[in-house]
Short mmCIF file of C-alpha atoms and ligand atoms in Angstrom, two decimals:
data_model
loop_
_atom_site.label_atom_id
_atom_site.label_comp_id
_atom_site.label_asym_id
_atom_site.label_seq_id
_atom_site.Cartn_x
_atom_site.Cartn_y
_atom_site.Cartn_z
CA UNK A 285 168.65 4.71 218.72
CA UNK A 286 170.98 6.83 221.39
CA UNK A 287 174.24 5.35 221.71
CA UNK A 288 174.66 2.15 224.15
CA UNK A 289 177.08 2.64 226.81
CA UNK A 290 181.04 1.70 226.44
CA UNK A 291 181.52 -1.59 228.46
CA UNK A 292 185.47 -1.54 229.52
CA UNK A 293 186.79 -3.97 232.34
CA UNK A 294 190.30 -3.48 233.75
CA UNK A 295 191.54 -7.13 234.00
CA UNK A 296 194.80 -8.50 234.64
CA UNK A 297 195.58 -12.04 236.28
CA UNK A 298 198.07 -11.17 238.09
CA UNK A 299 196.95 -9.48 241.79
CA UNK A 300 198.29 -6.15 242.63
CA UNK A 301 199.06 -4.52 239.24
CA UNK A 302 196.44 -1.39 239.90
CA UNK A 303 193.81 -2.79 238.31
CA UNK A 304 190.87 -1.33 241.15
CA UNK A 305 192.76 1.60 241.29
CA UNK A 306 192.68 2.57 237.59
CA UNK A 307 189.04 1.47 237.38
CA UNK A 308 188.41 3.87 240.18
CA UNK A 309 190.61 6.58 238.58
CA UNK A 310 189.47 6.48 235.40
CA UNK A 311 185.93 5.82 236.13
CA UNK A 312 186.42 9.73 237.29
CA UNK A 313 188.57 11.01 235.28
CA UNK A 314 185.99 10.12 232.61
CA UNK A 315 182.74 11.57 234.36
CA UNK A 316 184.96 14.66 234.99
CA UNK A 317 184.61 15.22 231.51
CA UNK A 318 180.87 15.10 231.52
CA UNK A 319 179.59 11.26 230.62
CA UNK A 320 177.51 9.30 233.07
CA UNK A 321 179.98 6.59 234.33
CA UNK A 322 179.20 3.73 236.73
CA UNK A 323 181.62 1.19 238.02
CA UNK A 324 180.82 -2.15 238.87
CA UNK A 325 183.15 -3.70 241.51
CA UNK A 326 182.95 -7.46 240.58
CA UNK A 327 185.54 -8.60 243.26
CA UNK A 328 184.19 -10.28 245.93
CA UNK A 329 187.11 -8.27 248.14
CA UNK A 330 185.20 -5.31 247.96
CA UNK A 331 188.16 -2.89 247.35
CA UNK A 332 186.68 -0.09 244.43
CA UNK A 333 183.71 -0.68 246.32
CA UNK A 334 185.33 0.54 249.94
CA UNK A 335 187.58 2.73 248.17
CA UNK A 336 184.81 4.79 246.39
CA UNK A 337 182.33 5.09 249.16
CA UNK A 338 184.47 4.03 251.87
CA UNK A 339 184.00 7.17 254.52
CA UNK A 340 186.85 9.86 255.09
CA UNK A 341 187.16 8.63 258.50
CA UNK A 342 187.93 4.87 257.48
CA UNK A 343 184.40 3.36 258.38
CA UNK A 344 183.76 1.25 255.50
CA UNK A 345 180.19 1.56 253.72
CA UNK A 346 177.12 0.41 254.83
CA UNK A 347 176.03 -1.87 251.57
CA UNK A 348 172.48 -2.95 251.46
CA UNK A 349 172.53 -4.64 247.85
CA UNK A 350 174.91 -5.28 245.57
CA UNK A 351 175.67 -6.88 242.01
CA UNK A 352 175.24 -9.98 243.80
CA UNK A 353 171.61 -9.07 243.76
CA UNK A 354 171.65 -7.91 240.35
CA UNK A 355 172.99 -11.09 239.37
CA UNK A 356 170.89 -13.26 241.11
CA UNK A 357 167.27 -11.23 241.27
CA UNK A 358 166.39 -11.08 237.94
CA UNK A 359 163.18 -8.49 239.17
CA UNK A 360 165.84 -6.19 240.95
CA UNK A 361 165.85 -2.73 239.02
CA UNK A 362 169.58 -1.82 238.59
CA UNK A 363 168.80 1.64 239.71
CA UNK A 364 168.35 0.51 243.29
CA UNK A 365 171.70 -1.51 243.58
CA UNK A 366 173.94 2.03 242.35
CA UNK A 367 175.00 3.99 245.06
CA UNK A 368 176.83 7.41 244.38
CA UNK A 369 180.47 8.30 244.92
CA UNK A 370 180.68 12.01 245.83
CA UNK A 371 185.07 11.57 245.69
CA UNK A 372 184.85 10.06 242.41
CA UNK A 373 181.52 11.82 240.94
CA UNK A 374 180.11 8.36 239.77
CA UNK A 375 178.12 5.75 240.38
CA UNK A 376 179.17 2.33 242.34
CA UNK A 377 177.43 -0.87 242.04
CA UNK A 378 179.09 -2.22 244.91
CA UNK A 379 180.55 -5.86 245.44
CA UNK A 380 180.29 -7.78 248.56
CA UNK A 381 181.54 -10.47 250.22
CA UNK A 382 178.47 -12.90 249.33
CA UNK A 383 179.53 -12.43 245.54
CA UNK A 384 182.42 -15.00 245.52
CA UNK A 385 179.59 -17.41 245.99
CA UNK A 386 177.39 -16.21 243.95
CA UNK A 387 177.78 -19.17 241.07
CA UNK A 388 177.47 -22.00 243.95
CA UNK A 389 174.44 -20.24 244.89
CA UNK A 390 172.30 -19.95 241.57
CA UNK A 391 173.88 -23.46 240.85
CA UNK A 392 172.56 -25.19 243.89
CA UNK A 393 169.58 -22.74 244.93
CA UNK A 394 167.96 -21.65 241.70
CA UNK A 395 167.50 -23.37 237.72
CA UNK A 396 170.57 -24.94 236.36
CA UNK A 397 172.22 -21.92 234.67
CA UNK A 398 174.66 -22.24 231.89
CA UNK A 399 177.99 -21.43 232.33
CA UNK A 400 178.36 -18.59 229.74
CA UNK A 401 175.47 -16.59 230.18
CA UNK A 402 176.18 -13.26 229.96
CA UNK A 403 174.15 -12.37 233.34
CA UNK A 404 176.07 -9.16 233.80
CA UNK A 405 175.45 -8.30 229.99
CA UNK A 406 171.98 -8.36 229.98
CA UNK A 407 171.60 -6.92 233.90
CA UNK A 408 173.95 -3.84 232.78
CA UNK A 409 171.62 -3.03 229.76
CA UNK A 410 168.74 -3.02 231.82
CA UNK A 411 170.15 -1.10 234.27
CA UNK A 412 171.10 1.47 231.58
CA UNK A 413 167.73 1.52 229.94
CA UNK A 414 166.44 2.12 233.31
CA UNK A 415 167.75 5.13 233.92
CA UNK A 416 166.97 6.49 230.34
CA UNK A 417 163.28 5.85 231.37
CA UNK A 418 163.74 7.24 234.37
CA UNK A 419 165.70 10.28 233.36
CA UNK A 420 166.12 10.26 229.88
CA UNK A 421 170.01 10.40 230.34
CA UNK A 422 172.08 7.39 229.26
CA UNK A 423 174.59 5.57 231.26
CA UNK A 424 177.93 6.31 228.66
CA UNK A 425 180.00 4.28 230.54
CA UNK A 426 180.72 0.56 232.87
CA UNK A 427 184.07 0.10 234.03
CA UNK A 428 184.10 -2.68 235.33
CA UNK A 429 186.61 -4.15 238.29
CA UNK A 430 187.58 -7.71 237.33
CA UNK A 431 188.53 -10.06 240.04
CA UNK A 432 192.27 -11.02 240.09
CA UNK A 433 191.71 -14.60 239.11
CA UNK A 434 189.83 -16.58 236.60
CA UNK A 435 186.72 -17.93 237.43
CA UNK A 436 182.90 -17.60 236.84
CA UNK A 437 183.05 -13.86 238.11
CA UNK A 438 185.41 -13.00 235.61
CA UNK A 439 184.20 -14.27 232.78
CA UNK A 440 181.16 -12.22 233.42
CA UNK A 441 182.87 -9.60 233.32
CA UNK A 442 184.52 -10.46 230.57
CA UNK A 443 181.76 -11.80 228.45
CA UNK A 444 180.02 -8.06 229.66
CA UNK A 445 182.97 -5.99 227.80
CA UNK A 446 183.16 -4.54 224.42
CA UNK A 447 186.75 -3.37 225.55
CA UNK A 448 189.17 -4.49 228.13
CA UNK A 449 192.10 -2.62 230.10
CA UNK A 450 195.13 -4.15 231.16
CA UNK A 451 196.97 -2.40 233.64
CA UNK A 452 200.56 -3.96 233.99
CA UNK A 453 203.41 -2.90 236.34
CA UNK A 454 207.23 -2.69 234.87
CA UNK A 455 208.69 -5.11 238.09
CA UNK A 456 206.20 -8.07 237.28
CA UNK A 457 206.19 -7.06 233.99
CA UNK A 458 205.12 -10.47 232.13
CA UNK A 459 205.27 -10.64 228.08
CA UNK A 460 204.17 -14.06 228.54
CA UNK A 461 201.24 -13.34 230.90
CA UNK A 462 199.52 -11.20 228.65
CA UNK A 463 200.15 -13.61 225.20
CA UNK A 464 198.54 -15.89 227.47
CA UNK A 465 196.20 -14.24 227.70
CA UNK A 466 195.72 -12.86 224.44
CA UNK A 467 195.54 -16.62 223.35
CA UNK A 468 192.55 -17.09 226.12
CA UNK A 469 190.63 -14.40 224.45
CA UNK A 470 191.01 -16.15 221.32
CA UNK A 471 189.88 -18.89 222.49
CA UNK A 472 186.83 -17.70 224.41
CA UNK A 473 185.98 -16.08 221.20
CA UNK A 474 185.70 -19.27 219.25
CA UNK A 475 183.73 -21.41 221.99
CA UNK A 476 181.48 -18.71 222.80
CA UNK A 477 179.85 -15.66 221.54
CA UNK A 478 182.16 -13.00 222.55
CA UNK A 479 184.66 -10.34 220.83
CA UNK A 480 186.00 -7.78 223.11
CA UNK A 481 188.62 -5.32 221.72
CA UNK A 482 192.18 -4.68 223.62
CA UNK A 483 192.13 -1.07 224.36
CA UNK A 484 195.36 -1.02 225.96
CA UNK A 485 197.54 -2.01 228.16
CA UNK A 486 198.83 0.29 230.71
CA UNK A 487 201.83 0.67 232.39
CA UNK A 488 200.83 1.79 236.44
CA UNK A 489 203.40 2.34 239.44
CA UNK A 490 205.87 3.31 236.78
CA UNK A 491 209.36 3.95 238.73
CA UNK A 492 211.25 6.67 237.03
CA UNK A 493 213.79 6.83 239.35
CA UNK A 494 214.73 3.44 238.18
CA UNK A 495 216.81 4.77 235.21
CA UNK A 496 218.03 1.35 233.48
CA UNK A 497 215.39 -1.44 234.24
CA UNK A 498 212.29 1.23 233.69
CA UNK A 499 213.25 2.13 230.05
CA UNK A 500 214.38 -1.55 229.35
CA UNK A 501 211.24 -2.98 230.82
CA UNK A 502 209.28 -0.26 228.55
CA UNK A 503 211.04 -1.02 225.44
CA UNK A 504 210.40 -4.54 225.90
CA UNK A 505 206.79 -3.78 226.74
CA UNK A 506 207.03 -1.38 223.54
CA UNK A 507 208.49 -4.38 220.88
CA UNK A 508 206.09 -6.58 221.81
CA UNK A 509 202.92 -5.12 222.17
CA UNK A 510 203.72 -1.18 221.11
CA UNK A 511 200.29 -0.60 218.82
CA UNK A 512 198.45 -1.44 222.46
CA UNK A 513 199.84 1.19 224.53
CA UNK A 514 198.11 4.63 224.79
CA UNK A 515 200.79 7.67 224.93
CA UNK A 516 203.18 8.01 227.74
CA UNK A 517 201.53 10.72 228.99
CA UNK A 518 199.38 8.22 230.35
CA UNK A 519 202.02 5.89 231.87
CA UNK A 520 200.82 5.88 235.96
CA UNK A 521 203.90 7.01 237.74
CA UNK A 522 204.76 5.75 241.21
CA UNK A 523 202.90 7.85 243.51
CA UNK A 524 202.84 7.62 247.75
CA UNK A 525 200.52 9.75 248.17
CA UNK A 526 197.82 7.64 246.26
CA UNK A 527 198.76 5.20 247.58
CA UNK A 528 197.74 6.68 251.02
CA UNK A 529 195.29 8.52 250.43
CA UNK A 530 192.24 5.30 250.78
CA UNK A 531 189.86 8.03 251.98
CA UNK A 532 190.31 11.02 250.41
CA UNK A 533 192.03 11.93 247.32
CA UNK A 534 195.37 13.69 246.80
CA UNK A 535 195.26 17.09 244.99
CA UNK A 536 194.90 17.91 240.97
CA UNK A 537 198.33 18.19 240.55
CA UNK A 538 199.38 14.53 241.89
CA UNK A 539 201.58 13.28 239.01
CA UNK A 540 198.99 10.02 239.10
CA UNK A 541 195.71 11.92 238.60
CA UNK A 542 197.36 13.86 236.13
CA UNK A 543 198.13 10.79 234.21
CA UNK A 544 194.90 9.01 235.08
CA UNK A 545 193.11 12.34 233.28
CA UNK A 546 195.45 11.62 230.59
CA UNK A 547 193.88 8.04 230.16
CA UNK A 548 190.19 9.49 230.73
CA UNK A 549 190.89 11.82 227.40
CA UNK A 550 192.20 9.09 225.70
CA UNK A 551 190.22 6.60 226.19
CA UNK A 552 186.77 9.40 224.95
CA UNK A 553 188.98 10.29 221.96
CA UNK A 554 189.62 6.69 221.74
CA UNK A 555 185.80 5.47 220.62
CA UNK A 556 185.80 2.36 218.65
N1 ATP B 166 200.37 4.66 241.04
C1 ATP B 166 200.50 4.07 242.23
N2 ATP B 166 201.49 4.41 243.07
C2 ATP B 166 201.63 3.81 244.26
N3 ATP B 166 200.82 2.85 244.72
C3 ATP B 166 199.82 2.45 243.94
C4 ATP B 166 199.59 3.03 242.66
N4 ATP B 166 198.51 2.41 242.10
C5 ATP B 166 198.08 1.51 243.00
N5 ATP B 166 198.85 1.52 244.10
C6 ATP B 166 198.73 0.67 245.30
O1 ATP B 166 199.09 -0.66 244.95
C7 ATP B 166 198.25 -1.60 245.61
C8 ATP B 166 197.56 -2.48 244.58
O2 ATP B 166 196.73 -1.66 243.75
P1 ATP B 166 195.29 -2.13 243.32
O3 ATP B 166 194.47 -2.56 244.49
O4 ATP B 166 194.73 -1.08 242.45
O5 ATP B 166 195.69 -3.42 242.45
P2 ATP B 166 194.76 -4.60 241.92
O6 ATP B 166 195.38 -5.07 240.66
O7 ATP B 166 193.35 -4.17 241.86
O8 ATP B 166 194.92 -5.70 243.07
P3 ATP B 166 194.07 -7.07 243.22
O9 ATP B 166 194.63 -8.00 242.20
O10 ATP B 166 194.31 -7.50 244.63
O11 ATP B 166 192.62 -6.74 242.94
C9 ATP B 166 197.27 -0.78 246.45
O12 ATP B 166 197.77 -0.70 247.76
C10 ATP B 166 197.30 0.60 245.79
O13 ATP B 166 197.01 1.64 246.70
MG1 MG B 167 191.64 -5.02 242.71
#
């Protein structure tokens, strides 16, 4: 039996925290190294989706299907909803604005469907099996973009992942937040079916010239959750020119891709 692929979604609550942009980042600094890697962009705002296929004039993409289809045509071969990010060397399954209502419209529309399904489970696996017939290459890797808040959406995602990323920045830095949500896991995992690991929890838009509340924020972020957090060298540093650069990408030696292939050779060394 080959391998099935590594299911991680980068999920955090709180908007804003780099969560699409680590997906994105990752999701290449992984195929860099060789594995298949698609991301699925499960936020209805569409922004892994426009920021991997987006054009490098600033058109956005011209999306025919999405995982809204996936989710809701159940004959829909997964193969045909992928598209292929030549920036980011993997594939996309795109998101689009139709997808936030997505639940209203298998809930009204189709068969009563029961809350915790794992749609996106079962749709990802067949997707991945598809291409093995097709090609006989595996898909190695989903990373997954969560949507910012919780809701139906999300908990596909979630109930989709063996492993889950939580990007966190230093200045909304919330101990609390993630216990939270560390204690929602726990209890997801006794109502339903579903035991995702924590693979980390990464610190993005790290400021180091912020020389007292960086370290103290860090040391805080250390004592409570320190076992969670891959090495510093993958810490995501404060970078403008990522930040800017929404069409095209800045050059190997930006202090954020260097960190982001940091995380990509973690995370493969990392197999649990
Ligand atoms: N390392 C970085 N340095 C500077 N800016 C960054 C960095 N990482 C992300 N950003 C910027 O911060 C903003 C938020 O990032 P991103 O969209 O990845 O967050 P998010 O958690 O996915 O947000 P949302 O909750 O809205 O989905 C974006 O404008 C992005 O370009
Ligand atoms: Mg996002």
């Amino acid at each position: 039996m080959p391998a099935p692929p590594r299911i991680i979604s980068v999920v955090n609550e709180k908007g804003g925290v780099g969560k699409t942009t680590t997906a994105a980042h990752l999701a290449r600094a992984i195929a860099l190294q060789g594995p298949t890697v698609v991301l699925v962009d499960m936020d209805g705002q569409a922004t892994a989706t426009k920021y991997m296929l987006g054009r490098e004039d600033g058109r956005p993409p011209d999306i025919d299907r999405s995982v809204y289809d996936l989710l809701t045509n159940p004959d829909l071969d997964g193969l045909d909803v992928i598209r292929l990010s030549d920036r980011f060397q993997t594939g996309v399954i795109p998101s689009s604005i139709d997808l936030k209502t997505w639940f209203l419209d298998i809930v009204f529309e189709g068969e009563p469907v029961d809350l915790v399904e794992p749609i996106l489970s079962r749709r990802l696996d067949a997707t991945s099996e598809s291409l093995r017939d097709a090609t006989g290459e595996p898909i190695d890797f989903f990373l997954i973009d969560a949507p910012p808040s919780f809701g139906s959406l999300y908990l596909q995602a979630l109930m989709a992942s063996d492993e889950l990323l939580i990007p966190v920045t230093l200045e909304t830095l919330s101990i609390e937040g993630i216990y939270t949500f560390t204690e929602t896991l726990e209890q997801l995992e006794a109502t339903i079916d579903y035991e995702p690991e924590i693979l980390g929890i990464l610190p993005c838009m790290v400021d180091g010239r912020r020389t007292t509340q960086t370290p103290k924020k860090l040391s805080e972020l250390r004592d409570a959750f320190g076992p969670l957090l891959p090495p510093e060298e993958t810490y995501v540093p404060i970078n403008s020119e990522l930040a800017q650069a929404q069409h095209s990408l800045p050059g190997p030696s930006n202090a954020a891709l260097r960190a982001y292939r940091n995380l990509g050779q973690w995370v493969l060394e990392n197999d649990r």
